[in-house]
Amino acid sequence: MHTVMDALAELMKEQSYDYIIGITGFETVFCALMPVQQKWLRNLCKERFNDLVEIGSFVSFGISYYDSIIDTINVKKGGETDLDSWNLYGDEYSRLNEMLDTIASKLASRFDGISIPATLHGLAGKIENVTDYYGRTISHRAVAERAGLGWRGKNGLLINHRFGCAVRFASVAVTLPLDASEEVEYACGDCTACEDACTFIKHRVVLPDYRENCRRYIANLRKKGLKKDVCGKCIQACIRNGIHATSFELRAE
Ligand code: SF4
Ligand code: SF4
């Protein structure tokens, strides 16, 4: 009989992308979530919630972007921002999310699990405040962090040793006691590459919630022609200029 990890690895290998997989306890994740996300997760799990807390696990998995897509972000052409180029990154973001959602559904249906979609689509300009996101899903980064797939960087993203923060994630909860992976130590050190690239990250300690500044910035870009709710400058900064830039191994297309 296939284990969850074997089945997931098979599904991931069907894509021509590099991937990472980790496991953690359901309760470990639940305790790490904001109260509003705990409520959302409890409602999602319904009558299975107690069993999940008792013996369940979270499977976290991510797909890495190709190396070349990183250079499509925030390109200047003739003094103007090249939105056509930036939209290539947005298209790839959607492609990865779709792949992850498909894999998450297949895995969940095979092991009677509960899948959490990779993202909430197209809300940046429709909500009033970034806090409106919080009660609509759970943080895949919180799951991935507990599942040993990386540390939480200064840019708020999960930094994986191989693929940096150029990774999209999804998660599936299963009522099975799986062996948890070990968490990874924080390793941003003195690096400031993402802070240098984004003033909101740089001033995140004094801003009420820098993620709201981020949301507004992206909503503004959407009005100018950006197709998806993604910016990616903080990913690009980490991958190209961060202290671990030379050790990342993003696949060439
Ligand atoms: S996505 Fe863009 S605006 Fe948001 S934190 Fe990253 S660099 Fe800053
Ligand atoms: S750019 Fe540097 S400080 Fe920012 S997340 Fe990456 S490693 Fe950490």
mmCIF file of C-alpha atoms and ligand atoms in Angstrom:
data_model
loop_
_atom_site.group_PDB
_atom_site.id
_atom_site.type_symbol
_atom_site.label_atom_id
_atom_site.label_comp_id
_atom_site.label_asym_id
_atom_site.label_seq_id
_atom_site.Cartn_x
_atom_site.Cartn_y
_atom_site.Cartn_z
ATOM 1 C CA MET A 1 0.000 0.000 0.000
ATOM 2 C CA HIS A 2 1.225 3.469 -0.885
ATOM 3 C CA THR A 3 2.038 5.833 1.928
ATOM 4 C CA VAL A 4 0.891 9.430 1.822
ATOM 5 C CA MET A 5 4.438 10.551 1.041
ATOM 6 C CA ASP A 6 4.834 8.033 -1.819
ATOM 7 C CA ALA A 7 1.511 9.045 -3.325
ATOM 8 C CA LEU A 8 2.343 12.735 -3.050
ATOM 9 C CA ALA A 9 5.806 12.257 -4.552
ATOM 10 C CA GLU A 10 4.200 10.423 -7.498
ATOM 11 C CA LEU A 11 1.738 13.255 -8.060
ATOM 12 C CA MET A 12 4.495 15.864 -7.821
ATOM 13 C CA LYS A 13 6.727 13.992 -10.271
ATOM 14 C CA GLU A 14 4.009 14.217 -12.929
ATOM 15 C CA GLN A 15 4.864 17.934 -13.169
ATOM 16 C CA SER A 16 8.069 19.185 -14.788
ATOM 17 C CA TYR A 17 8.827 21.320 -11.724
ATOM 18 C CA ASP A 18 10.977 20.813 -8.652
ATOM 19 C CA TYR A 19 9.106 20.255 -5.433
ATOM 20 C CA ILE A 20 9.494 19.903 -1.667
ATOM 21 C CA ILE A 21 7.430 17.934 0.856
ATOM 22 C CA GLY A 22 7.258 18.034 4.649
ATOM 23 C CA ILE A 23 5.068 16.701 7.460
ATOM 24 C CA THR A 24 3.986 18.114 10.786
ATOM 25 C CA GLY A 25 1.317 17.440 13.384
ATOM 26 C CA PHE A 26 -2.176 18.852 12.868
ATOM 27 C CA GLU A 27 -2.272 20.134 16.432
ATOM 28 C CA THR A 28 1.152 21.774 16.026
ATOM 29 C CA VAL A 29 -0.193 23.801 13.115
ATOM 30 C CA PHE A 30 -3.489 24.570 14.811
ATOM 31 C CA CYS A 31 -1.681 26.028 17.831
ATOM 32 C CA ALA A 32 0.491 28.207 15.552
ATOM 33 C CA LEU A 33 -2.444 29.839 13.731
ATOM 34 C CA MET A 34 -4.162 33.133 14.501
ATOM 35 C CA PRO A 35 -7.454 32.651 16.409
ATOM 36 C CA VAL A 36 -9.439 33.687 13.322
ATOM 37 C CA GLN A 37 -7.660 31.033 11.254
ATOM 38 C CA GLN A 38 -8.142 28.435 13.974
ATOM 39 C CA LYS A 39 -11.870 29.126 13.781
ATOM 40 C CA TRP A 40 -11.823 28.784 9.994
ATOM 41 C CA LEU A 41 -9.924 25.480 10.180
ATOM 42 C CA ARG A 42 -12.219 24.101 12.857
ATOM 43 C CA ASN A 43 -15.250 24.905 10.675
ATOM 44 C CA LEU A 44 -13.603 23.325 7.642
ATOM 45 C CA CYS A 45 -12.806 20.090 9.473
ATOM 46 C CA LYS A 46 -16.258 19.838 11.100
ATOM 47 C CA GLU A 47 -16.794 16.504 12.861
ATOM 48 C CA ARG A 48 -13.284 15.324 11.967
ATOM 49 C CA PHE A 49 -11.631 18.081 13.957
ATOM 50 C CA ASN A 50 -11.207 16.189 17.249
ATOM 51 C CA ASP A 51 -9.656 13.136 15.561
ATOM 52 C CA LEU A 52 -7.330 15.386 13.596
ATOM 53 C CA VAL A 53 -6.163 17.120 16.760
ATOM 54 C CA GLU A 54 -5.633 13.771 18.448
ATOM 55 C CA ILE A 55 -3.744 11.839 15.769
ATOM 56 C CA GLY A 56 -3.770 13.875 12.572
ATOM 57 C CA SER A 57 -0.990 15.339 10.470
ATOM 58 C CA PHE A 58 -0.524 18.137 7.995
ATOM 59 C CA VAL A 59 1.257 17.451 4.736
ATOM 60 C CA SER A 60 2.918 20.554 3.340
ATOM 61 C CA PHE A 61 4.164 20.648 -0.230
ATOM 62 C CA GLY A 62 5.561 23.283 -2.502
ATOM 63 C CA ILE A 63 6.480 23.751 -6.149
ATOM 64 C CA SER A 64 9.444 25.911 -7.087
ATOM 65 C CA TYR A 65 9.367 28.524 -9.838
ATOM 66 C CA TYR A 66 11.786 28.178 -12.727
ATOM 67 C CA ASP A 67 14.824 30.418 -12.434
ATOM 68 C CA SER A 68 14.028 32.521 -15.502
ATOM 69 C CA ILE A 69 10.625 33.675 -14.204
ATOM 70 C CA ILE A 70 12.316 35.584 -11.369
ATOM 71 C CA ASP A 71 13.774 38.039 -13.885
ATOM 72 C CA THR A 72 10.365 38.958 -15.321
ATOM 73 C CA ILE A 73 9.464 40.809 -12.089
ATOM 74 C CA ASN A 74 9.520 44.631 -12.044
ATOM 75 C CA VAL A 75 11.480 45.053 -15.281
ATOM 76 C CA LYS A 76 11.989 48.627 -16.526
ATOM 77 C CA LYS A 77 11.690 49.361 -20.237
ATOM 78 C CA GLY A 78 12.253 52.878 -21.563
ATOM 79 C CA GLY A 79 11.919 54.246 -18.025
ATOM 80 C CA GLU A 80 8.500 52.555 -17.582
ATOM 81 C CA THR A 81 7.545 49.398 -15.726
ATOM 82 C CA ASP A 82 7.109 46.561 -18.203
ATOM 83 C CA LEU A 83 3.780 45.119 -17.059
ATOM 84 C CA ASP A 84 3.706 42.532 -19.853
ATOM 85 C CA SER A 85 6.882 41.070 -18.408
ATOM 86 C CA TRP A 86 5.572 41.267 -14.832
ATOM 87 C CA ASN A 87 2.386 39.478 -15.932
ATOM 88 C CA LEU A 88 4.463 36.484 -17.030
ATOM 89 C CA TYR A 89 5.312 36.059 -13.368
ATOM 90 C CA GLY A 90 1.623 36.413 -12.469
ATOM 91 C CA ASP A 91 0.670 33.784 -15.055
ATOM 92 C CA GLU A 92 3.229 31.385 -13.632
ATOM 93 C CA TYR A 93 1.976 32.097 -10.116
ATOM 94 C CA SER A 94 -1.507 31.026 -11.243
ATOM 95 C CA ARG A 95 -0.156 27.947 -13.046
ATOM 96 C CA LEU A 96 1.650 26.790 -9.915
ATOM 97 C CA ASN A 97 -1.418 27.425 -7.771
ATOM 98 C CA GLU A 98 -3.594 25.385 -10.148
ATOM 99 C CA MET A 99 -1.107 22.504 -10.087
ATOM 100 C CA LEU A 100 -0.983 22.598 -6.303
ATOM 101 C CA ASP A 101 -4.777 22.678 -5.991
ATOM 102 C CA THR A 102 -5.135 19.689 -8.313
ATOM 103 C CA ILE A 103 -2.518 17.709 -6.405
ATOM 104 C CA ALA A 104 -4.040 18.676 -3.048
ATOM 105 C CA SER A 105 -7.511 17.502 -4.152
ATOM 106 C CA LYS A 106 -6.190 14.196 -5.487
ATOM 107 C CA LEU A 107 -4.183 13.527 -2.346
ATOM 108 C CA ALA A 108 -7.086 14.470 -0.091
ATOM 109 C CA SER A 109 -9.542 12.260 -1.948
ATOM 110 C CA ARG A 110 -7.134 9.311 -1.846
ATOM 111 C CA PHE A 111 -6.496 9.510 1.915
ATOM 112 C CA ASP A 112 -9.827 10.962 3.020
ATOM 113 C CA GLY A 113 -8.031 14.174 3.880
ATOM 114 C CA ILE A 114 -8.920 17.855 3.764
ATOM 115 C CA SER A 115 -7.205 20.036 1.183
ATOM 116 C CA ILE A 116 -6.452 23.717 1.648
ATOM 117 C CA PRO A 117 -6.188 25.571 -1.702
ATOM 118 C CA ALA A 118 -2.914 27.313 -2.549
ATOM 119 C CA THR A 119 -4.339 30.835 -2.556
ATOM 120 C CA LEU A 120 -7.389 33.104 -2.502
ATOM 121 C CA HIS A 121 -7.802 34.521 -5.972
ATOM 122 C CA GLY A 122 -8.231 38.166 -6.955
ATOM 123 C CA LEU A 123 -9.168 39.737 -3.629
ATOM 124 C CA ALA A 124 -6.490 42.448 -3.247
ATOM 125 C CA GLY A 125 -8.650 45.227 -4.676
ATOM 126 C CA LYS A 126 -11.978 43.896 -3.397
ATOM 127 C CA ILE A 127 -11.352 43.799 0.332
ATOM 128 C CA GLU A 128 -11.069 46.748 2.707
ATOM 129 C CA ASN A 129 -8.058 45.625 4.649
ATOM 130 C CA VAL A 130 -5.517 42.816 4.567
ATOM 131 C CA THR A 131 -6.989 41.469 7.819
ATOM 132 C CA ASP A 132 -10.058 40.473 5.736
ATOM 133 C CA TYR A 133 -7.892 37.714 4.241
ATOM 134 C CA TYR A 134 -6.987 36.201 7.552
ATOM 135 C CA GLY A 135 -10.249 34.475 8.363
ATOM 136 C CA ARG A 136 -10.680 32.973 4.871
ATOM 137 C CA THR A 137 -7.932 30.375 4.872
ATOM 138 C CA ILE A 138 -4.902 29.282 6.866
ATOM 139 C CA SER A 139 -1.284 30.248 6.383
ATOM 140 C CA HIS A 140 0.509 27.656 4.230
ATOM 141 C CA ARG A 141 3.741 29.240 5.414
ATOM 142 C CA ALA A 142 2.865 28.378 9.010
ATOM 143 C CA VAL A 143 2.303 24.766 7.922
ATOM 144 C CA ALA A 144 5.492 24.625 5.826
ATOM 145 C CA GLU A 145 7.534 26.179 8.612
ATOM 146 C CA ARG A 146 6.373 23.556 11.132
ATOM 147 C CA ALA A 147 6.938 20.853 8.496
ATOM 148 C CA GLY A 148 10.632 21.772 8.257
ATOM 149 C CA LEU A 149 10.558 23.194 4.734
ATOM 150 C CA GLY A 150 12.322 26.427 5.635
ATOM 151 C CA TRP A 151 12.559 29.347 8.009
ATOM 152 C CA ARG A 152 10.441 32.497 8.088
ATOM 153 C CA GLY A 153 12.531 35.205 6.437
ATOM 154 C CA LYS A 154 12.552 38.936 7.068
ATOM 155 C CA ASN A 155 10.292 39.262 4.029
ATOM 156 C CA GLY A 156 7.656 37.171 5.824
ATOM 157 C CA LEU A 157 8.030 34.336 3.316
ATOM 158 C CA LEU A 158 9.258 30.824 3.885
ATOM 159 C CA ILE A 159 12.901 30.464 2.865
ATOM 160 C CA ASN A 160 13.838 26.980 1.730
ATOM 161 C CA HIS A 161 17.511 25.995 1.569
ATOM 162 C CA ARG A 162 17.250 24.892 -2.093
ATOM 163 C CA PHE A 163 14.650 27.184 -3.589
ATOM 164 C CA GLY A 164 14.612 30.189 -1.297
ATOM 165 C CA CYS A 165 11.184 31.831 -1.264
ATOM 166 C CA ALA A 166 10.533 31.027 -4.947
ATOM 167 C CA VAL A 167 8.028 28.359 -3.898
ATOM 168 C CA ARG A 168 4.236 28.164 -3.834
ATOM 169 C CA PHE A 169 2.593 25.956 -1.197
ATOM 170 C CA ALA A 170 -0.540 23.964 -0.505
ATOM 171 C CA SER A 171 -1.463 21.770 2.461
ATOM 172 C CA VAL A 172 -3.570 18.691 3.167
ATOM 173 C CA ALA A 173 -4.720 17.509 6.599
ATOM 174 C CA VAL A 174 -5.043 13.741 7.098
ATOM 175 C CA THR A 175 -6.312 11.711 10.044
ATOM 176 C CA LEU A 176 -3.111 9.688 10.188
ATOM 177 C CA PRO A 177 -0.177 9.869 12.623
ATOM 178 C CA LEU A 178 2.740 10.536 10.250
ATOM 179 C CA ASP A 179 6.379 11.145 11.254
ATOM 180 C CA ALA A 180 6.952 14.875 11.531
ATOM 181 C CA SER A 181 9.925 16.558 9.868
ATOM 182 C CA GLU A 182 12.347 18.680 11.905
ATOM 183 C CA GLU A 183 11.997 22.445 11.848
ATOM 184 C CA VAL A 184 14.703 24.539 10.197
ATOM 185 C CA GLU A 185 16.717 27.218 12.001
ATOM 186 C CA TYR A 186 16.358 30.875 11.095
ATOM 187 C CA ALA A 187 19.204 31.882 8.779
ATOM 188 C CA CYS A 188 18.637 35.423 7.455
ATOM 189 C CA GLY A 189 21.545 36.702 9.533
ATOM 190 C CA ASP A 190 22.556 40.279 8.656
ATOM 191 C CA CYS A 191 21.037 40.134 5.164
ATOM 192 C CA THR A 192 18.905 43.133 4.187
ATOM 193 C CA ALA A 193 18.251 42.388 0.498
ATOM 194 C CA CYS A 194 14.456 42.196 0.845
ATOM 195 C CA GLU A 195 14.391 45.258 3.110
ATOM 196 C CA ASP A 196 16.412 47.178 0.525
ATOM 197 C CA ALA A 197 13.942 46.160 -2.192
ATOM 198 C CA CYS A 198 10.737 47.025 -0.336
ATOM 199 C CA THR A 199 10.160 49.963 1.971
ATOM 200 C CA PHE A 200 7.209 48.191 3.635
ATOM 201 C CA ILE A 201 9.420 45.297 4.689
ATOM 202 C CA LYS A 202 12.118 47.727 5.785
ATOM 203 C CA HIS A 203 9.676 49.563 8.058
ATOM 204 C CA ARG A 204 7.613 46.536 9.048
ATOM 205 C CA VAL A 205 8.364 47.009 12.751
ATOM 206 C CA VAL A 206 6.943 50.536 12.878
ATOM 207 C CA LEU A 207 4.067 50.085 10.414
ATOM 208 C CA PRO A 208 0.759 48.925 11.969
ATOM 209 C CA ASP A 209 0.689 46.013 9.473
ATOM 210 C CA TYR A 210 3.064 46.208 6.519
ATOM 211 C CA ARG A 211 1.007 43.537 4.737
ATOM 212 C CA GLU A 212 -1.764 46.127 4.372
ATOM 213 C CA ASN A 213 0.719 48.465 2.630
ATOM 214 C CA CYS A 214 1.662 45.525 0.435
ATOM 215 C CA ARG A 215 -1.994 44.823 -0.423
ATOM 216 C CA ARG A 216 -2.614 48.455 -1.361
ATOM 217 C CA TYR A 217 0.519 48.574 -3.479
ATOM 218 C CA ILE A 218 -0.596 45.479 -5.378
ATOM 219 C CA ALA A 219 -4.166 46.782 -5.718
ATOM 220 C CA ASN A 220 -2.686 49.927 -7.308
ATOM 221 C CA LEU A 221 -0.603 47.870 -9.689
ATOM 222 C CA ARG A 222 -3.766 45.977 -10.636
ATOM 223 C CA LYS A 223 -5.349 49.272 -11.695
ATOM 224 C CA LYS A 224 -2.343 49.913 -13.930
ATOM 225 C CA GLY A 225 -2.548 46.534 -15.650
ATOM 226 C CA LEU A 226 -1.020 43.892 -13.401
ATOM 227 C CA LYS A 227 -3.203 40.807 -13.925
ATOM 228 C CA LYS A 228 -2.689 38.933 -10.654
ATOM 229 C CA ASP A 229 -2.444 39.795 -6.955
ATOM 230 C CA VAL A 230 1.309 39.349 -6.830
ATOM 231 C CA CYS A 231 4.298 41.637 -6.788
ATOM 232 C CA GLY A 232 7.282 39.353 -6.130
ATOM 233 C CA LYS A 233 9.974 42.007 -5.669
ATOM 234 C CA CYS A 234 10.803 40.599 -2.237
ATOM 235 C CA ILE A 235 11.161 37.119 -3.767
ATOM 236 C CA GLN A 236 13.408 38.446 -6.517
ATOM 237 C CA ALA A 237 15.564 40.333 -3.988
ATOM 238 C CA CYS A 238 16.108 37.220 -1.886
ATOM 239 C CA ILE A 239 16.812 34.930 -4.849
ATOM 240 C CA ARG A 240 19.139 37.316 -6.663
ATOM 241 C CA ASN A 241 20.715 39.457 -3.922
ATOM 242 C CA GLY A 242 20.174 37.707 -0.574
ATOM 243 C CA ILE A 243 22.993 36.117 1.431
ATOM 244 C CA HIS A 244 21.975 32.652 0.194
ATOM 245 C CA ALA A 245 21.589 33.673 -3.452
ATOM 246 C CA THR A 246 24.527 31.574 -4.670
ATOM 247 C CA SER A 247 23.294 28.394 -2.988
ATOM 248 C CA PHE A 248 19.748 28.383 -4.387
ATOM 249 C CA GLU A 249 19.121 25.822 -7.135
ATOM 250 C CA LEU A 250 16.132 26.968 -9.147
ATOM 251 C CA ARG A 251 15.652 24.832 -12.214
ATOM 252 C CA ALA A 252 16.444 26.373 -15.587
ATOM 253 C CA GLU A 253 13.367 26.046 -17.837
HETATM 254 S S1 SF4 B 1 5.060 41.653 -2.458
HETATM 255 FE FE1 SF4 B 1 6.019 43.592 -3.107
HETATM 256 S S2 SF4 B 1 5.029 45.183 -1.878
HETATM 257 FE FE2 SF4 B 1 4.579 43.211 -0.928
HETATM 258 S S3 SF4 B 1 6.146 42.908 0.633
HETATM 259 FE FE3 SF4 B 1 6.911 41.916 -1.233
HETATM 260 S S4 SF4 B 1 8.091 43.496 -2.308
HETATM 261 FE FE4 SF4 B 1 6.861 44.530 -0.758
HETATM 262 S S1 SF4 B 2 16.530 38.608 1.338
HETATM 263 FE FE1 SF4 B 2 17.899 38.077 3.025
HETATM 264 S S2 SF4 B 2 16.860 38.904 4.846
HETATM 265 FE FE2 SF4 B 2 15.338 38.815 3.223
HETATM 266 S S3 SF4 B 2 14.346 36.836 3.487
HETATM 267 FE FE3 SF4 B 2 16.016 36.542 2.010
HETATM 268 S S4 SF4 B 2 17.766 35.862 3.244
HETATM 269 FE FE4 SF4 B 2 16.274 36.749 4.652
#
